[in-house]
Short mmCIF file of C-alpha atoms and ligand atoms in Angstrom, two decimals:
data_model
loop_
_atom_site.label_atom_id
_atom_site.label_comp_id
_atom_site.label_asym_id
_atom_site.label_seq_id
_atom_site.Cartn_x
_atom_site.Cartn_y
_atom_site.Cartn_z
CA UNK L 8 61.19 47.98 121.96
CA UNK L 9 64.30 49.17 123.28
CA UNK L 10 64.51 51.57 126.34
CA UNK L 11 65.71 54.60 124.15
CA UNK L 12 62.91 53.91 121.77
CA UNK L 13 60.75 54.44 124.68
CA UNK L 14 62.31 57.35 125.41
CA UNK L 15 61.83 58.66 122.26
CA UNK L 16 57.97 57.81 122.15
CA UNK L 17 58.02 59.44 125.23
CA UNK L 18 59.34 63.13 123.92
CA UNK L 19 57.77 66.08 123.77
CA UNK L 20 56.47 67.13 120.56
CA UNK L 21 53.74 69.64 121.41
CA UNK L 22 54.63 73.04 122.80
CA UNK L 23 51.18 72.84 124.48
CA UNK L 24 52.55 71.50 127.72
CA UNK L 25 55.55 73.99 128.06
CA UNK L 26 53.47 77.03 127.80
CA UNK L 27 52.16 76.73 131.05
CA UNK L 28 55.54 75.63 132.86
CA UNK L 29 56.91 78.65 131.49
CA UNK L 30 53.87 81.01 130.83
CA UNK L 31 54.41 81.22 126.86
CA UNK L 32 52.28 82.88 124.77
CA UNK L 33 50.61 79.62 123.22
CA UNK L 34 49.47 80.65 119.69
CA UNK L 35 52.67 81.95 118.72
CA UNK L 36 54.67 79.36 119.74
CA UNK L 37 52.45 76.90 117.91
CA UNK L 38 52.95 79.26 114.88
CA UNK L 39 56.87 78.40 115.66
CA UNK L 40 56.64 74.77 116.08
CA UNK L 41 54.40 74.44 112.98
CA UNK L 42 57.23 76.15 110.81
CA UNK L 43 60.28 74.84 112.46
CA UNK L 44 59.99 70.92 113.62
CA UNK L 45 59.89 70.57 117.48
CA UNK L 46 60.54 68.00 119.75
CA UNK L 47 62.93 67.61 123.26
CA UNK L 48 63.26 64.65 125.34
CA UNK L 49 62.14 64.63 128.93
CA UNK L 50 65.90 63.82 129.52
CA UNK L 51 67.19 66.78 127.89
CA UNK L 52 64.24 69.11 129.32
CA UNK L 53 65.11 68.09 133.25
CA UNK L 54 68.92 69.76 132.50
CA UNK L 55 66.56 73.20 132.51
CA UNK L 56 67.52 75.14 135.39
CA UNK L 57 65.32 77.70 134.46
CA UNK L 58 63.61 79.72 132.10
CA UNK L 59 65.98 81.34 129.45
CA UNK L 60 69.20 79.18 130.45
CA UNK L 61 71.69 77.72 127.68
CA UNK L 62 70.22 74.29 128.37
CA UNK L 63 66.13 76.43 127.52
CA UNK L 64 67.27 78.37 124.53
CA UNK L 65 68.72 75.41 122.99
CA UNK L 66 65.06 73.48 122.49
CA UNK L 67 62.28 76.10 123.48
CA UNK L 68 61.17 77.58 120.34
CA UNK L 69 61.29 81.11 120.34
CA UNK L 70 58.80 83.91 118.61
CA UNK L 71 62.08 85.39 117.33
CA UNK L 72 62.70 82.03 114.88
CA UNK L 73 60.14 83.80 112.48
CA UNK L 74 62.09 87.14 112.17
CA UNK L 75 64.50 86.35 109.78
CA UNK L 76 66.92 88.98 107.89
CA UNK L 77 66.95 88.93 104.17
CA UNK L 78 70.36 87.80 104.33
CA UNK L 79 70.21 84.57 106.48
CA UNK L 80 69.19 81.35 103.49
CA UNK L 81 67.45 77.89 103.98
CA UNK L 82 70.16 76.80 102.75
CA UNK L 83 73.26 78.81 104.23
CA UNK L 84 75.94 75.97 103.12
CA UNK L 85 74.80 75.64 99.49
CA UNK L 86 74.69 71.64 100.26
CA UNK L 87 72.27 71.42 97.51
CA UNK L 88 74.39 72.39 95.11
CA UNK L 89 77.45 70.02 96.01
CA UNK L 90 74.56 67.14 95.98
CA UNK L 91 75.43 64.78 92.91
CA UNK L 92 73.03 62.16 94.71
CA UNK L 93 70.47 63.45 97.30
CA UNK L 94 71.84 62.00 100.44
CA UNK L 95 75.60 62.99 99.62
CA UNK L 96 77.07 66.34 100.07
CA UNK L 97 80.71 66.10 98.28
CA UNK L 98 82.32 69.32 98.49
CA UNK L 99 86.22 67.92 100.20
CA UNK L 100 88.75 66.38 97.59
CA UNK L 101 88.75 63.03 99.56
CA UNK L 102 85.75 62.80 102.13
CA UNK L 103 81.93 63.13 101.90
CA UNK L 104 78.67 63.60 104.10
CA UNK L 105 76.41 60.80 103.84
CA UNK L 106 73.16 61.96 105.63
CA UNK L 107 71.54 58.71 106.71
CA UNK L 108 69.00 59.85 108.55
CA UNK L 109 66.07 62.61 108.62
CA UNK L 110 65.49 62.64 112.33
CA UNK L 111 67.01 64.18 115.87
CA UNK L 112 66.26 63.11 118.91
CA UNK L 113 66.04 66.84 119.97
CA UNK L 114 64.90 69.47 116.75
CA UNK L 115 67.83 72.27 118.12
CA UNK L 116 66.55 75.60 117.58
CA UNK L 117 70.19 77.01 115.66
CA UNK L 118 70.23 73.79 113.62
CA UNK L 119 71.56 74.62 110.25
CA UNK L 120 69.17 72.32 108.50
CA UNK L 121 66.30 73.28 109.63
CA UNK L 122 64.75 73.26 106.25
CA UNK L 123 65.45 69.48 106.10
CA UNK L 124 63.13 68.98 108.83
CA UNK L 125 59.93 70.61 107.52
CA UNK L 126 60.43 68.95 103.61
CA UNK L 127 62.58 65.62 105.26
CA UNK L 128 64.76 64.08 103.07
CA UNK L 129 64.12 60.57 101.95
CA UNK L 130 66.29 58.00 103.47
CA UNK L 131 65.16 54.70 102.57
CA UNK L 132 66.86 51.73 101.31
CA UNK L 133 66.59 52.22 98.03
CA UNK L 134 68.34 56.20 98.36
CA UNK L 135 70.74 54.92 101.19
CA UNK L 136 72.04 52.10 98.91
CA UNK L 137 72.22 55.13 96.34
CA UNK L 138 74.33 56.96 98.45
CA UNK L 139 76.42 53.59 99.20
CA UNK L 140 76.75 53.35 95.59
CA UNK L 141 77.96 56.69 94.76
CA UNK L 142 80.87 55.98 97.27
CA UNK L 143 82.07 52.67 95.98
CA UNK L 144 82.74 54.08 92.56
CA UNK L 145 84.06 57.40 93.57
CA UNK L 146 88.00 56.01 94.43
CA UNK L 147 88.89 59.56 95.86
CA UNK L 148 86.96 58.91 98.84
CA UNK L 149 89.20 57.68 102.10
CA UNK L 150 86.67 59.18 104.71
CA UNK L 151 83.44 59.27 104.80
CA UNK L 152 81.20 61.35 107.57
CA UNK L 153 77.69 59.47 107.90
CA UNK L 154 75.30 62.24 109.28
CA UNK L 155 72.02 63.60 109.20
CA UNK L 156 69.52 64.36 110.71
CA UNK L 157 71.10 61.97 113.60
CA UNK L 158 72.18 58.33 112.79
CA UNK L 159 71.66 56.68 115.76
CA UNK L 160 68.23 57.60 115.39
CA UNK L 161 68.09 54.24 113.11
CA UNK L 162 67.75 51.10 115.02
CA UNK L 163 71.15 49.12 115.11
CA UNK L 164 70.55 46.89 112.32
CA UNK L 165 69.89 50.09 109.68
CA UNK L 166 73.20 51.48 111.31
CA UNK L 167 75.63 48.28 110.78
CA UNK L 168 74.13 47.93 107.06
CA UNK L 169 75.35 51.67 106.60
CA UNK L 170 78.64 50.85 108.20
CA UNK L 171 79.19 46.73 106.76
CA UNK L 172 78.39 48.22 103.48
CA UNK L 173 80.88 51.04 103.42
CA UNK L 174 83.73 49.46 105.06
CA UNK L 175 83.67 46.86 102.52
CA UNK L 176 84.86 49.34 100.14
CA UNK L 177 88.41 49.06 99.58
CA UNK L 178 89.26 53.09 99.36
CA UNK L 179 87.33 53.90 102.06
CA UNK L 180 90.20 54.39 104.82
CA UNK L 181 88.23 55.55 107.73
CA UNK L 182 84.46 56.33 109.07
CA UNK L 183 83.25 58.83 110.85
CA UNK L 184 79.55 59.16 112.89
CA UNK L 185 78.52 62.47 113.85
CA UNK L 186 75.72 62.38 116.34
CA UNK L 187 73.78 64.66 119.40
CA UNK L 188 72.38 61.52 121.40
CA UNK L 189 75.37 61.31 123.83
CA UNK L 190 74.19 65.10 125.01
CA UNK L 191 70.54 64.60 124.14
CA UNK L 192 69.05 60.75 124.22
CA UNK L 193 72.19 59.43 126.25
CA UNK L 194 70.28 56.00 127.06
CA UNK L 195 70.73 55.64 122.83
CA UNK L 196 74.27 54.48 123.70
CA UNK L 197 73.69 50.94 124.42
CA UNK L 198 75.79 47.98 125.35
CA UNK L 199 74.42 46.41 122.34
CA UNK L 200 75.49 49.24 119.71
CA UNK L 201 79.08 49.88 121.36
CA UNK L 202 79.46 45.77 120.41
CA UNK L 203 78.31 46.72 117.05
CA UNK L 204 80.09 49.67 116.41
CA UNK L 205 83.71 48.49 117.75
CA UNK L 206 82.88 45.99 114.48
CA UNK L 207 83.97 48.92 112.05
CA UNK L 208 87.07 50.70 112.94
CA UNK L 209 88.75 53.06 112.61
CA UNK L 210 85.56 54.68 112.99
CA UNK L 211 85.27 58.11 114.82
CA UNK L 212 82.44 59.76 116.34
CA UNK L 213 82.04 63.74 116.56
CA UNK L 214 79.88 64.39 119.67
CA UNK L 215 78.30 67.75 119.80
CA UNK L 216 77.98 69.43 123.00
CA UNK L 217 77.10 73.19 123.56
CA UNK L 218 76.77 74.11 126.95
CA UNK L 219 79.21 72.91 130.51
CA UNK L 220 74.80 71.38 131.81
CA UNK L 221 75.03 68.86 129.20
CA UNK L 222 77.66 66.86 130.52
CA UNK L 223 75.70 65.28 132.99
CA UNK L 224 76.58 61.72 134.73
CA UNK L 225 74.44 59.68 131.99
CA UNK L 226 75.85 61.46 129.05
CA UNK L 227 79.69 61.29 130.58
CA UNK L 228 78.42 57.43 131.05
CA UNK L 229 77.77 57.05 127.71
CA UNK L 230 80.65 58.72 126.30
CA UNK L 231 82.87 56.49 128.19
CA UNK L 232 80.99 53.33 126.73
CA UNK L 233 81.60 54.77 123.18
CA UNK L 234 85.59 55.33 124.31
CA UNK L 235 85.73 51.69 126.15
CA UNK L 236 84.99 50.90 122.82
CA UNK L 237 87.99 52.20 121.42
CA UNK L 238 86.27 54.39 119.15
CA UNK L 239 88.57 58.07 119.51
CA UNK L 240 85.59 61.20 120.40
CA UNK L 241 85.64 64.89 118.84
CA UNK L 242 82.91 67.15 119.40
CA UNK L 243 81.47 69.99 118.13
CA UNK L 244 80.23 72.91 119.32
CA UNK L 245 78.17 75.73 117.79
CA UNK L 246 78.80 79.16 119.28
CA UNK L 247 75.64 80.79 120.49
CA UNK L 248 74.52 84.01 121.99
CA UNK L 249 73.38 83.48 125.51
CA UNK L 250 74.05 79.77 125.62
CA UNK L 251 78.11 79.71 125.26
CA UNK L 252 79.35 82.99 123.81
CA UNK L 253 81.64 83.79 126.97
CA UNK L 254 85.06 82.76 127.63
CA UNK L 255 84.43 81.33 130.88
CA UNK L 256 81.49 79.05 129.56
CA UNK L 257 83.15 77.61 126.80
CA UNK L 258 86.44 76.77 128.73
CA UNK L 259 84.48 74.97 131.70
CA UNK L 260 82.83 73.12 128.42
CA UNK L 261 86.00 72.03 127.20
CA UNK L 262 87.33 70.96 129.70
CA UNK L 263 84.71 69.02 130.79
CA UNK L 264 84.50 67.58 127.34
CA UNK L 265 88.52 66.56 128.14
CA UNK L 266 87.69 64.87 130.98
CA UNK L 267 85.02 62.72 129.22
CA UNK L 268 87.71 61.59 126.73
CA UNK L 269 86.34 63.41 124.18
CA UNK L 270 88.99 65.69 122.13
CA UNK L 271 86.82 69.14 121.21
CA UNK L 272 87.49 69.30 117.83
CA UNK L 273 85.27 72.17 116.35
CA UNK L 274 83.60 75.71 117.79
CA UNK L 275 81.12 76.07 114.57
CA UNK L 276 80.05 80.12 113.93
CA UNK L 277 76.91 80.11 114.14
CA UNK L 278 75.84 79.61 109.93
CA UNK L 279 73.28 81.97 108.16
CA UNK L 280 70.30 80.15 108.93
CA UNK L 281 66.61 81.97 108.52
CA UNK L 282 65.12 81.81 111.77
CA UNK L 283 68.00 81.78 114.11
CA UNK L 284 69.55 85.52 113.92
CA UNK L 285 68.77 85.81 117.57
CA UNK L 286 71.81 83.06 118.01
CA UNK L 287 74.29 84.67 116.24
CA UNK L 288 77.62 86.47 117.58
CA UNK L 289 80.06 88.62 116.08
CA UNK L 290 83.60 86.89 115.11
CA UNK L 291 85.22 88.49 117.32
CA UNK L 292 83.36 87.00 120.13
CA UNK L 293 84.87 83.99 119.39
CA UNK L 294 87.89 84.82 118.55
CA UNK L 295 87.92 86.30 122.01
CA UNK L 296 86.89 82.92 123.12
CA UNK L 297 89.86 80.95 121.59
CA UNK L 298 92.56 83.74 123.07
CA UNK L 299 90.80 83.04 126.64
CA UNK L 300 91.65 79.33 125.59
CA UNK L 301 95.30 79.16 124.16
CA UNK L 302 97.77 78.75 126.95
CA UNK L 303 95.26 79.34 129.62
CA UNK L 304 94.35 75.56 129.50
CA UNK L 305 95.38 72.16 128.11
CA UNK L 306 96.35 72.68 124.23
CA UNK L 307 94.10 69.12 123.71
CA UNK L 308 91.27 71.09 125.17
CA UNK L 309 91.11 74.17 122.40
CA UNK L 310 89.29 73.32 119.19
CA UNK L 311 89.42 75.06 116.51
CA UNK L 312 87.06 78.31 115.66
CA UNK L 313 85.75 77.42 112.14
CA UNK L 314 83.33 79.39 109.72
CA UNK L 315 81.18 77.53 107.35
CA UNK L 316 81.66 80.05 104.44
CA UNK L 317 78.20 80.44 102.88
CA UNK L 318 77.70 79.40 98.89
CA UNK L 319 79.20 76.39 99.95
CA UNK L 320 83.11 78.00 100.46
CA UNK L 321 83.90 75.21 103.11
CA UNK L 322 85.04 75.86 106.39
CA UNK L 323 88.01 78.30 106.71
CA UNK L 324 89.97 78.42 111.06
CA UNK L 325 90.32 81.67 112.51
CA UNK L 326 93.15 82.80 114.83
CA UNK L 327 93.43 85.06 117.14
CA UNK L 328 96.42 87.46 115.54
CA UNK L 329 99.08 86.51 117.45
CA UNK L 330 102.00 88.51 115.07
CA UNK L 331 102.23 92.19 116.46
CA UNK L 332 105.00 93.46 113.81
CA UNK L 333 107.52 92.49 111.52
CA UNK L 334 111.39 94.11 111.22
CA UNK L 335 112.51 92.52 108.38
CA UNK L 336 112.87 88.78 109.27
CA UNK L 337 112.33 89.55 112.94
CA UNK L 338 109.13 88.76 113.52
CA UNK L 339 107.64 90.63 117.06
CA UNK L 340 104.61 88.06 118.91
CA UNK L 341 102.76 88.42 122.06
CA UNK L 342 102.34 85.02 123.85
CA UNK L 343 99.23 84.21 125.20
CA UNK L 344 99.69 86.38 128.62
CA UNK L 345 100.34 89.45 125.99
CA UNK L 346 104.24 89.25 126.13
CA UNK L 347 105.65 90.11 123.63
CA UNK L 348 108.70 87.53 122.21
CA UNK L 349 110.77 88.23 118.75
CA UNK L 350 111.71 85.27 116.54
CA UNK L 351 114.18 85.61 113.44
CA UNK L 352 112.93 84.11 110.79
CA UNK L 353 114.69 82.82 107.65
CA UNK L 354 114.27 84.25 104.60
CA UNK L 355 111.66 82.40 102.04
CA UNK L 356 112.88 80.88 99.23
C1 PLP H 415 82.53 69.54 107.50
C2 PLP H 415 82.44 68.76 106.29
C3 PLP H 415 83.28 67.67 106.05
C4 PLP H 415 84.33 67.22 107.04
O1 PLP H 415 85.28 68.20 107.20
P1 PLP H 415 86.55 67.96 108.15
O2 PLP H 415 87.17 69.30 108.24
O3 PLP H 415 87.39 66.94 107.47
O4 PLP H 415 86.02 67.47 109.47
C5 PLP H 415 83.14 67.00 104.86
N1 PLP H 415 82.22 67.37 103.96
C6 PLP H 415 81.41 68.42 104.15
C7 PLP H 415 80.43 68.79 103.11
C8 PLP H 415 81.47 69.15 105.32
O5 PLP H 415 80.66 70.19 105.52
S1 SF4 H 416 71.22 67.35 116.48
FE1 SF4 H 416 72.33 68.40 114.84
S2 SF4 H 416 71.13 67.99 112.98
FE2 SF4 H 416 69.82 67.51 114.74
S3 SF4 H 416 68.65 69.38 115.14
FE3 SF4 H 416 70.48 69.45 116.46
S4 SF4 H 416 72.01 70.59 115.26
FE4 SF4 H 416 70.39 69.92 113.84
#
């Protein structure tokens, strides 16, 4: 067994223990952990600082998880319904989720598929070569995201037959992994795998990092491995109330991320999940968020602010509005430090 499998053994799946380190009531928690999957590693626990912290609200479950608003769905993203084979989502003209794997190292408590984890999807051999199957004779798809659940959950031979399998198919251009064990099992990122990995470009990883705690010196360790490895790093990050939903947060988080090679790619909305109202923000928090960003620090270090439109709509970027008024073809814009420029346009043909 491998030292992150011990790891893993080694988590904590039983909200017994943390009711006494942080005086929970202990029946309704249990309530919470029986309807929404639990489990944190004792690696991602130690980043606590204390009770009610971004690093706390991220894996505590919470009595609030079972006060969901009519309007919040199990399945927010419609995934189901853009499912022609049950481990593909294939909603993009040219690029598809392949979800490889039914288990997290950590169970977050925003996670969009939350559902998943109570009714886990199958992911055997015989439905991942299924999913391997629907790729090879769809010729559209150039780029395919393998996902989850989290991949590297799988032991390293399950992840190079994913990854052998797909790149010998001669329209897929490029793969992506997207994963949480850099910020959450960062031991996961072995030696071993990196050799495995830097088999299969181009392949790209999305990291996905919430809070400036997480970036610790074992998880900016094992970020660099993945990079020494040539493989480029994006991460993700899902806005959340009283983890990240301040300007000042999120910036130190980026530019942390920056300075672990990884390029932040995505700041998620938080999606209309059942059982995790208590996380979500108003747009323009985080549209507040991204003006705070823009020109203040290094343009590689602002993502962009995406909303997963629910019923399946895809993601759509919001912008800060930038355009104060037009004259005719003079256009009037504040900059960043709400000065305010003109720029003549040309007329549109
Ligand atoms: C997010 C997503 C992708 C990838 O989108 P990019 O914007 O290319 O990163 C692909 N398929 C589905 C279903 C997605 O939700
Ligand atoms: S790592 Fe991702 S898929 Fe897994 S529980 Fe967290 S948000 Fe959900």
């Amino acid at each position: 067994m491998e030292k992150w499998q011990l790891s893993l053994r080694n988590a904590i799946n039983s909200v017994d223990g943390l009711t006494e380190r942080f005086q929970l009531p202990l029946e309704k928690l249990r309530c919470v952990a029986e309807t929404f999957r639990f489990r944190v590693t004792p690696y991602y626990l130690s980043l606590i600082r204390e009770k009610g912290d971004g690093i706390y609200r991220q894996c505590i479950p919470d009595e609030q998880e079972l006060n969901g608003s009519p309007e919040l769905m199990d399945d927010p993203l419609s995934e189901e319904q853009f499912s022609p084979v049950p481990n593909i989502v294939h909603r993009y003209p040219d690029r598809c989720l392949f979800l490889v794997s039914n288990q997290c190292a950590m169970y977050c408590r925003f996670c969009t598929r939350k559902r998943k984890f109570h009714t886990p999807m199958c992911v055997d051999r015989m439905h991942i070569d299924q999913g391997i199957e629907y790729i090879r004779s769809h010729g559209e798809i150039r780029d395919v995201l393998v996902s989850g659940g989290d991949p590297f959950l799988l032991d390293d031979d399950r992840i190079e037959y994913i990854l052998k399998n797909l790149r010998a198919i001669r329209h897929v251009e490029i793969l992506r992994i997207g994963t949480r064990t850099p910020c959450v099992l960062p031991e996961r990122i072995t030696v071993k795998l990196t050799a495995m990995l830097k088999k299969y470009h181009p392949l790209y990883i999305n990291v996905h990092f919430n809070h400036p705690d997480e970036l610790t010196e074992q998880s900016v360790k094992a970020l660099g491995r993945l990079a020494d490895a040539g493989i480029p790093l994006g991460s993700q990050t899902v806005l959340l109330k009283n983890v990240n939903d301040n300007p000042a947060t999120m910036k130190l988080l980026m530019q942390k991320l920056l300075a672990a090679r990884v390029k932040p790619y995505y700041i998620f909305q938080t999606d209309l999940v059942f059982g995790t109202e208590h996380f979500r923000t108003s747009l323009d928090c985080g549209l507040k968020i991204i003006d705070q960003l823009r020109g203040w620090t290094s343009g590689l270090a602002v993502p962009q602010y995406v909303i997963d439109l629910p019923h399946g709509g895809g993601k759509v970027p919001l912008l800060p509005e930038y355009l104060r008024e037009k004259k005719g073809n003079i256009l009037l814009f504040r900059n960043f430090n709400n000065e305010c420029f003109e720029y003549p346009d040309l007329d549109s043909k």
